[in-house]
């Protein structure tokens, strides 16, 4: 694959460009008239990637708040590192999700320990009604948490007794890791505020037709998966928060 096998050279953010870089850009535009359009496309795709990244931060914090409030966790909220790279920000989300998964694993192990085997199996059964699952968890949640609330039981059912942690969250982690390892990983998040020409120079170092095409292909490839994983993650956690609100009425 061109995008991964021949990664473009990167120019550190904040470094001033010499006349040779500017000359190269002008010469490149003369040789490749489509380059200005390609720069616009790189800029547009970069913004879309940042939007997905920002959404993932927000949703992870929503999940953290739910777990802290209803399952007694003490998870830290996360914040986008504006002066960091895309990889650094992907890693922040991945680390936060791994901590969340550890907390959910503790709850799962406690449920398995306190419930009768037949009841625990019902929690894993996708055919079992959600209300029945909440009633099952309600029997032992006070032993696990020290108090019993229907909201806590609902959170446990949604996050432990479903495919959210094993499927949707794991998929998001995989996609974030792939983006961080790609040629996009070393691009600075704050590069967007530099203007289109500066963005392209910072991303590519020198503007060449093949480099712009490689960047566009890489953005497009990762965005398809990231958008899908991010939307499913957002939808799943929204379901959890809505269920919690319903249980607290």
Short mmCIF file of C-alpha atoms in Angstrom, two decimals, residues 25-222:
data_model
loop_
_atom_site.label_atom_id
_atom_site.label_comp_id
_atom_site.label_asym_id
_atom_site.label_seq_id
_atom_site.Cartn_x
_atom_site.Cartn_y
_atom_site.Cartn_z
CA UNK A 25 5.22 23.85 -3.39
CA UNK A 26 4.94 26.34 -6.24
CA UNK A 27 6.79 24.03 -8.60
CA UNK A 28 4.65 21.09 -7.48
CA UNK A 29 1.45 23.07 -8.13
CA UNK A 30 2.71 23.90 -11.62
CA UNK A 31 3.52 20.25 -12.36
CA UNK A 32 0.40 18.90 -10.67
CA UNK A 33 -2.54 21.33 -11.12
CA UNK A 34 -4.78 19.13 -8.96
CA UNK A 35 -2.63 19.68 -5.86
CA UNK A 36 -4.58 22.69 -4.48
CA UNK A 37 -7.75 20.57 -4.52
CA UNK A 38 -5.88 17.73 -2.86
CA UNK A 39 -4.70 20.09 -0.11
CA UNK A 40 -8.29 21.10 0.53
CA UNK A 41 -9.23 17.43 0.71
CA UNK A 42 -6.44 16.65 3.21
CA UNK A 43 -7.64 19.54 5.35
CA UNK A 44 -11.28 18.36 5.20
CA UNK A 45 -10.38 14.78 6.10
CA UNK A 46 -8.11 15.95 8.93
CA UNK A 47 -11.01 17.91 10.43
CA UNK A 48 -13.30 14.88 10.19
CA UNK A 49 -10.71 12.75 11.97
CA UNK A 50 -10.42 15.33 14.76
CA UNK A 51 -14.22 15.47 15.08
CA UNK A 52 -14.35 11.70 15.59
CA UNK A 53 -11.47 11.90 18.06
CA UNK A 54 -13.20 14.67 20.02
CA UNK A 55 -16.46 12.68 20.10
CA UNK A 56 -14.60 9.65 21.48
CA UNK A 57 -13.18 11.78 24.30
CA UNK A 58 -16.66 13.09 25.15
CA UNK A 59 -18.33 9.67 25.09
CA UNK A 60 -15.55 8.09 27.18
CA UNK A 61 -16.06 10.82 29.79
CA UNK A 62 -19.82 10.16 29.79
CA UNK A 63 -19.15 6.49 30.42
CA UNK A 64 -16.66 7.40 33.16
CA UNK A 65 -19.25 9.60 34.87
CA UNK A 66 -21.84 6.80 34.79
CA UNK A 67 -19.41 4.28 36.30
CA UNK A 68 -18.20 6.69 38.99
CA UNK A 69 -21.75 7.69 39.94
CA UNK A 70 -23.48 4.31 39.88
CA UNK A 71 -20.81 1.63 40.33
CA UNK A 72 -18.59 3.49 42.80
CA UNK A 73 -15.57 3.67 40.48
CA UNK A 74 -12.91 6.35 40.79
CA UNK A 75 -11.93 6.75 37.17
CA UNK A 76 -10.29 9.98 35.97
CA UNK A 77 -11.79 12.08 33.21
CA UNK A 78 -9.69 12.58 30.08
CA UNK A 79 -8.94 15.64 27.97
CA UNK A 80 -7.69 16.05 24.44
CA UNK A 81 -4.03 17.04 24.31
CA UNK A 82 -4.23 20.03 21.98
CA UNK A 83 -0.46 20.32 21.55
CA UNK A 84 -0.06 16.57 21.06
CA UNK A 85 -0.12 14.28 18.05
CA UNK A 86 -3.03 12.17 16.84
CA UNK A 87 -1.27 9.07 18.21
CA UNK A 88 -0.85 10.62 21.65
CA UNK A 89 -4.56 11.41 21.77
CA UNK A 90 -5.54 7.96 20.51
CA UNK A 91 -3.38 6.49 23.29
CA UNK A 92 -5.12 8.64 25.95
CA UNK A 93 -8.50 7.20 24.95
CA UNK A 94 -7.15 3.65 24.71
CA UNK A 95 -5.64 3.85 28.22
CA UNK A 96 -8.89 5.24 29.65
CA UNK A 97 -10.94 2.47 28.02
CA UNK A 98 -8.56 -0.20 29.33
CA UNK A 99 -9.07 1.14 32.88
CA UNK A 100 -12.84 1.10 32.33
CA UNK A 101 -12.68 -2.49 31.13
CA UNK A 102 -10.74 -3.50 34.25
CA UNK A 103 -13.46 -2.02 36.46
CA UNK A 104 -16.18 -3.80 34.47
CA UNK A 105 -14.25 -7.05 34.74
CA UNK A 106 -14.26 -6.69 38.53
CA UNK A 107 -18.05 -6.28 38.50
CA UNK A 108 -18.43 -9.26 36.18
CA UNK A 109 -16.28 -11.45 38.44
CA UNK A 110 -18.27 -10.35 41.50
CA UNK A 111 -21.58 -11.18 39.78
CA UNK A 112 -20.25 -14.57 38.75
CA UNK A 113 -19.15 -15.21 42.32
CA UNK A 114 -22.39 -14.10 44.02
CA UNK A 115 -25.01 -15.43 41.59
CA UNK A 116 -26.14 -18.99 41.07
CA UNK A 117 -24.61 -20.37 37.83
CA UNK A 118 -28.01 -20.55 36.13
CA UNK A 119 -28.75 -16.91 36.94
CA UNK A 120 -25.31 -15.76 35.81
CA UNK A 121 -25.82 -17.58 32.50
CA UNK A 122 -29.08 -15.70 32.04
CA UNK A 123 -27.14 -12.43 32.17
CA UNK A 124 -25.09 -13.59 29.19
CA UNK A 125 -28.14 -14.77 27.24
CA UNK A 126 -29.03 -12.23 24.55
CA UNK A 127 -32.57 -13.66 24.36
CA UNK A 128 -33.25 -12.87 28.02
CA UNK A 129 -35.29 -9.72 28.63
CA UNK A 130 -33.38 -6.73 29.96
CA UNK A 131 -35.85 -6.19 32.80
CA UNK A 132 -35.29 -9.77 33.94
CA UNK A 133 -31.53 -9.27 33.89
CA UNK A 134 -31.82 -6.10 35.97
CA UNK A 135 -33.97 -7.99 38.50
CA UNK A 136 -31.29 -10.72 38.71
CA UNK A 137 -28.47 -8.22 39.33
CA UNK A 138 -30.62 -6.38 41.85
CA UNK A 139 -30.51 -9.46 44.09
CA UNK A 140 -26.75 -9.17 44.67
CA UNK A 141 -25.72 -5.63 43.74
CA UNK A 142 -25.94 -4.42 47.36
CA UNK A 143 -23.42 -7.10 48.39
CA UNK A 144 -21.06 -5.98 45.64
CA UNK A 145 -21.41 -2.19 45.99
CA UNK A 146 -22.70 -1.81 49.54
CA UNK A 147 -25.97 -0.37 48.29
CA UNK A 148 -28.68 -1.44 45.88
CA UNK A 149 -30.08 0.88 43.21
CA UNK A 150 -31.93 -0.01 40.05
CA UNK A 151 -29.66 2.41 38.16
CA UNK A 152 -26.56 0.51 39.29
CA UNK A 153 -28.16 -2.77 38.25
CA UNK A 154 -29.05 -1.30 34.85
CA UNK A 155 -25.48 -0.11 34.28
CA UNK A 156 -24.11 -3.53 35.23
CA UNK A 157 -26.53 -5.28 32.86
CA UNK A 158 -25.81 -2.93 29.95
CA UNK A 159 -22.04 -2.96 30.30
CA UNK A 160 -21.29 -6.40 31.71
CA UNK A 161 -24.14 -8.53 30.41
CA UNK A 162 -23.99 -7.33 26.81
CA UNK A 163 -21.69 -7.16 23.81
CA UNK A 164 -20.79 -3.51 24.44
CA UNK A 165 -17.48 -4.19 26.16
CA UNK A 166 -16.52 -7.23 24.12
CA UNK A 167 -17.60 -5.91 20.75
CA UNK A 168 -18.12 -2.19 20.31
CA UNK A 169 -15.52 -0.92 22.78
CA UNK A 170 -12.89 -3.43 21.63
CA UNK A 171 -13.48 -2.40 18.01
CA UNK A 172 -12.94 1.27 18.90
CA UNK A 173 -9.66 0.43 20.67
CA UNK A 174 -8.47 -1.54 17.63
CA UNK A 175 -9.27 1.30 15.23
CA UNK A 176 -7.58 3.91 17.47
CA UNK A 177 -4.45 1.74 17.68
CA UNK A 178 -4.36 1.38 13.89
CA UNK A 179 -4.68 5.14 13.37
CA UNK A 180 -1.91 5.79 15.89
CA UNK A 181 0.40 3.34 14.11
CA UNK A 182 -0.32 4.77 10.64
CA UNK A 183 1.37 7.73 8.96
CA UNK A 184 -1.38 9.93 10.43
CA UNK A 185 -0.23 9.19 13.99
CA UNK A 186 2.59 11.73 14.05
CA UNK A 187 0.45 14.59 12.73
CA UNK A 188 -0.19 17.28 15.33
CA UNK A 189 -3.76 17.87 16.46
CA UNK A 190 -3.23 21.65 16.50
CA UNK A 191 -2.02 21.68 12.90
CA UNK A 192 -5.56 22.60 11.81
CA UNK A 193 -5.21 26.15 13.09
CA UNK A 194 -2.25 26.92 10.83
CA UNK A 195 -4.12 27.43 7.56
CA UNK A 196 -4.41 25.01 4.68
CA UNK A 197 -0.95 25.50 3.15
CA UNK A 198 0.74 25.22 6.54
CA UNK A 199 -1.28 22.12 7.33
CA UNK A 200 -0.12 20.35 4.21
CA UNK A 201 3.49 21.42 4.73
CA UNK A 202 3.43 20.26 8.35
CA UNK A 203 1.86 16.96 7.37
CA UNK A 204 3.93 16.24 4.30
CA UNK A 205 7.08 18.32 4.61
CA UNK A 206 7.12 18.80 0.84
CA UNK A 207 4.16 18.77 -1.48
CA UNK A 208 4.25 16.09 -4.12
CA UNK A 209 1.40 14.49 -6.00
CA UNK A 210 2.10 10.99 -4.66
CA UNK A 211 2.44 12.25 -1.08
CA UNK A 212 -0.88 14.08 -1.16
CA UNK A 213 -2.56 11.05 -2.69
CA UNK A 214 -1.01 8.83 -0.03
CA UNK A 215 -2.26 11.11 2.75
CA UNK A 216 -5.78 11.26 1.28
CA UNK A 217 -5.91 7.47 0.91
CA UNK A 218 -4.74 6.96 4.47
CA UNK A 219 -7.25 9.44 5.88
CA UNK A 220 -10.10 7.91 3.87
CA UNK A 221 -9.22 4.35 4.85
CA UNK A 222 -9.03 5.07 8.58
#
